[in-house]
mmCIF file of C-alpha atoms in Angstrom:
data_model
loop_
_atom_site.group_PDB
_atom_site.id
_atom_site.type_symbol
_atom_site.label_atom_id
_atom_site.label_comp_id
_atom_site.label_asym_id
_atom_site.label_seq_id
_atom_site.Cartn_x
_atom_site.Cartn_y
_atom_site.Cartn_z
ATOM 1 C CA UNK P 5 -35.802 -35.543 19.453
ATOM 2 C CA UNK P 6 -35.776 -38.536 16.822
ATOM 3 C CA UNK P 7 -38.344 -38.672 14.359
ATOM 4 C CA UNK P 8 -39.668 -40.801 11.087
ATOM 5 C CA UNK P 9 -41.121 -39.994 8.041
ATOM 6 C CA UNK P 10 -42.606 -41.980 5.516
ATOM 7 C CA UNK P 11 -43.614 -41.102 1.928
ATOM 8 C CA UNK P 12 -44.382 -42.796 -1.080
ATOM 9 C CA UNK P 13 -47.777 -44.063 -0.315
ATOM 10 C CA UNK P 14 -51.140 -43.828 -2.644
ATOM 11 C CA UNK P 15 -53.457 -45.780 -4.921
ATOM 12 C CA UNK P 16 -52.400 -48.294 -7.163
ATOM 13 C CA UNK P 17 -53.940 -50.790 -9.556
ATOM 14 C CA UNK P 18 -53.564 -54.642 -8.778
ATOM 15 C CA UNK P 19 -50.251 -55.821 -10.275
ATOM 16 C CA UNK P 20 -48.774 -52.534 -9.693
ATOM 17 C CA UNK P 21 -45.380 -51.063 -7.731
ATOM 18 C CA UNK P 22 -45.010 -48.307 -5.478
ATOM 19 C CA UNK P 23 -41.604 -47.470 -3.207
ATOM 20 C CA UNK P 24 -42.221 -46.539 0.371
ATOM 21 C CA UNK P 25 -39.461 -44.001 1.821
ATOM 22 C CA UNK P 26 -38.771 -43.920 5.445
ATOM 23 C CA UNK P 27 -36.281 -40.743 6.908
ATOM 24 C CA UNK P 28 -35.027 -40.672 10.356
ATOM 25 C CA UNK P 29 -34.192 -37.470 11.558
ATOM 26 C CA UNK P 30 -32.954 -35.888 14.958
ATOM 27 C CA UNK P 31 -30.133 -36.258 17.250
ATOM 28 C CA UNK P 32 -28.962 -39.771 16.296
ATOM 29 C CA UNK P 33 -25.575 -41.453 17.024
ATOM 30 C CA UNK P 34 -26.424 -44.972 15.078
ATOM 31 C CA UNK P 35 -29.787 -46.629 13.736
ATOM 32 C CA UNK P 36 -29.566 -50.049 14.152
ATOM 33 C CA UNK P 37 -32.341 -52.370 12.671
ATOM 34 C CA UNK P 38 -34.984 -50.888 10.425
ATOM 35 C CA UNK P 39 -38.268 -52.194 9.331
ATOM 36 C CA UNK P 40 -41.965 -51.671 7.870
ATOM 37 C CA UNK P 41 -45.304 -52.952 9.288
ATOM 38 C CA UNK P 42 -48.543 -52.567 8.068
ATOM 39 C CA UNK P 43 -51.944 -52.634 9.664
ATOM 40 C CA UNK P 44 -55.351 -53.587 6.881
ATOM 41 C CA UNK P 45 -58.611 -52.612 7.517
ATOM 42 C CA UNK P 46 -59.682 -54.723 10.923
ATOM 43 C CA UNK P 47 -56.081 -56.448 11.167
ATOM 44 C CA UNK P 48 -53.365 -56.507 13.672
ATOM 45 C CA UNK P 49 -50.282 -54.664 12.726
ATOM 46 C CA UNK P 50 -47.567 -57.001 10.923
ATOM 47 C CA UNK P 51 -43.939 -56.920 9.782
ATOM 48 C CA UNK P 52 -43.798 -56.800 6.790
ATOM 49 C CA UNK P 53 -39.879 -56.629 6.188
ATOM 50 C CA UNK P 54 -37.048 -55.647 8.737
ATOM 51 C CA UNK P 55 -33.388 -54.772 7.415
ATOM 52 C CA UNK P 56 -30.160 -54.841 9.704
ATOM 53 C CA UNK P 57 -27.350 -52.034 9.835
ATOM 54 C CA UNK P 58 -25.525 -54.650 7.785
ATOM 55 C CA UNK P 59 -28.397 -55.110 5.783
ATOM 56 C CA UNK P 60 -29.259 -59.141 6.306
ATOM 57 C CA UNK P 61 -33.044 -59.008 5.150
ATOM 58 C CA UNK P 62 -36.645 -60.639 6.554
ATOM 59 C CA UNK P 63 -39.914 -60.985 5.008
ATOM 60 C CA UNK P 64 -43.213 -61.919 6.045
ATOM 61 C CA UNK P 65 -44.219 -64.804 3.769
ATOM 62 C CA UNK P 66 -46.923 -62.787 2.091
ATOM 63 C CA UNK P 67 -44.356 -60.608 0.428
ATOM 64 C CA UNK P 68 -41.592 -62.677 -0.498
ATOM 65 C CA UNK P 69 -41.005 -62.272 -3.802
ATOM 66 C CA UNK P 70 -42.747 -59.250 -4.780
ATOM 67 C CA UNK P 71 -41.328 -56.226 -1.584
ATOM 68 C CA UNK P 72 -37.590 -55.523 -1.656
ATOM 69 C CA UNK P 73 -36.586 -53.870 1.537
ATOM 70 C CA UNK P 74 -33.263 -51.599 1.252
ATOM 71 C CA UNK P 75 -31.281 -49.013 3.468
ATOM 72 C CA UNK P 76 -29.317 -45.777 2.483
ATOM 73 C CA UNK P 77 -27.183 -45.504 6.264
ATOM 74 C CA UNK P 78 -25.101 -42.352 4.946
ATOM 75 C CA UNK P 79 -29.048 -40.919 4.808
ATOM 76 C CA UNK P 80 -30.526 -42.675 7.619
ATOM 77 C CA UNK P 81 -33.452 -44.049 5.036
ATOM 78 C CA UNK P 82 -35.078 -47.208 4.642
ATOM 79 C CA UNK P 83 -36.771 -47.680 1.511
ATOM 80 C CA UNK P 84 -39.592 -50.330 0.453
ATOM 81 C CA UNK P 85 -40.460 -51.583 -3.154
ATOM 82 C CA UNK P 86 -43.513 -53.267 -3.517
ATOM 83 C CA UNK P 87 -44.320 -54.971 -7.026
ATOM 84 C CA UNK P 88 -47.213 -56.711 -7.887
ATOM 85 C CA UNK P 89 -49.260 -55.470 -5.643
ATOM 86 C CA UNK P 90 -52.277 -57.047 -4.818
ATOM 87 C CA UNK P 91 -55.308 -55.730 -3.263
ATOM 88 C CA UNK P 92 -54.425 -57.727 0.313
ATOM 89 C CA UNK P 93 -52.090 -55.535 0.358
ATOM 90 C CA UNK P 94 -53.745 -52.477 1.244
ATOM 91 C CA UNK P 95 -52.929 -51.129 4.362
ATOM 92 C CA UNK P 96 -51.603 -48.402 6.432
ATOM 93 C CA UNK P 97 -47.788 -49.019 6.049
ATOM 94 C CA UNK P 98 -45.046 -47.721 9.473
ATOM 95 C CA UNK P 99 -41.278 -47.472 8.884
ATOM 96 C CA UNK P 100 -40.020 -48.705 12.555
ATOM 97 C CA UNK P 101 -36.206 -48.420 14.020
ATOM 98 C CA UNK P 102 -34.262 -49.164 16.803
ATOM 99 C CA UNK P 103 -32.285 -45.061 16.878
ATOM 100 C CA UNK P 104 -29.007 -44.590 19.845
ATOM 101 C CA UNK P 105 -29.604 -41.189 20.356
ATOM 102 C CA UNK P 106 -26.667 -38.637 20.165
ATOM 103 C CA UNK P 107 -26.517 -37.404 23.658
ATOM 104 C CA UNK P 108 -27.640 -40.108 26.126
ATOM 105 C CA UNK P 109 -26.300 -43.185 23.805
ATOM 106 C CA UNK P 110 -29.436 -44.906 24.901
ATOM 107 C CA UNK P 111 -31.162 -46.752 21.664
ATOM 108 C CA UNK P 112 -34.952 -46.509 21.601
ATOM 109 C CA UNK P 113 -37.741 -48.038 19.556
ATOM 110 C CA UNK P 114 -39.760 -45.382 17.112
ATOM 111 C CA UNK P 115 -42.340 -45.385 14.712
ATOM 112 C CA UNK P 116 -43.107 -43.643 11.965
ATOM 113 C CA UNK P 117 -46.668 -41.639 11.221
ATOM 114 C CA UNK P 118 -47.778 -44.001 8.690
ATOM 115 C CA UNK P 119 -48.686 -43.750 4.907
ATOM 116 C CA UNK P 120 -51.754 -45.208 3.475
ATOM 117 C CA UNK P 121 -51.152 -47.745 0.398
ATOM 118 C CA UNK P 122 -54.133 -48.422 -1.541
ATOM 119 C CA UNK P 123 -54.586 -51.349 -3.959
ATOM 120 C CA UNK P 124 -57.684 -50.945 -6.269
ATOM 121 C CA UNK P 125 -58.787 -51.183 -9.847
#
C-alpha cells in the first residue's frame, strides 16, 4: 500500500508564508514526478507546481514568484513554500505523485488527503 500525507496547512494573514509537507509512504521502489494542486471554494482542481525526480520545476502562472516547490528523495517528501499569500489563494491544497511500487514495479498515480490553507485577515 502507498500512501500521502500532507501537513502544514492553516490560516494565514494576506502577505503571509506557510510550507506545505507532502510524505509518501509504503512499499515504494522509485517516485517519479511530484506535485501540488489545489481546489478554492466552487473551482476546479489546479496544479499548482509539479517537481521531477531530477527536480526541473513548473508553476501555474498565479504562483510564480511567490510558491517554491522542493523535494527531499532520500525522504520521499515534497515540500511547498508559499509567500505572500494572498487571499485567492485559499484552497484545499493535494500533494500528487507518480509512486513504482516495490513488488509489482508498476508506477501508479496517488493523491494525497488534502490540507486546508486559509488566507484571511
Amino acid at each position: 500500500q502507498v500512501q500521502l500525507v500532507e501537513s502544514g496547512g492553516g490560516l494565514v494573514q494576506p502577505g503571509g508564508s506557510l510550507r506545505l509537507s507532502c510524505a509518501a509512504s509504503g512499499s515504494i521502489f522509485k517516485v517519479n514526478a511530484m506535485g501540488w494542486y489545489r481546489q478554492g471554494p466552487g473551482k476546479q482542481r489546479e496544479l499548482v507546481a509539479a517537481i521531477t525526480s531530477g527536480g526541473n520545476t513548473n508553476y501555474a502562472d498565479s504562483v510564480k514568484g511567490r510558491f517554491t516547490i522542493s523535494r527531499d528523495n532520500a525522504k520521499n517528501m515534497v515540500y511547498l513554500q508559499m509567500n505572500s499569500l494572498k487571499p485567492e489563494d485559499t484552497a484545499v491544497y493535494y500533494c500528487n505523485a507518480d509512486i513504482m511500487r516495490s513488488y509489482t514495479r508498476i508506477t501508479n498515480n496517488y493523491w494525497g488527503q488534502g490540507t486546508q490553507v486559509t488566507v484571511s485577515s
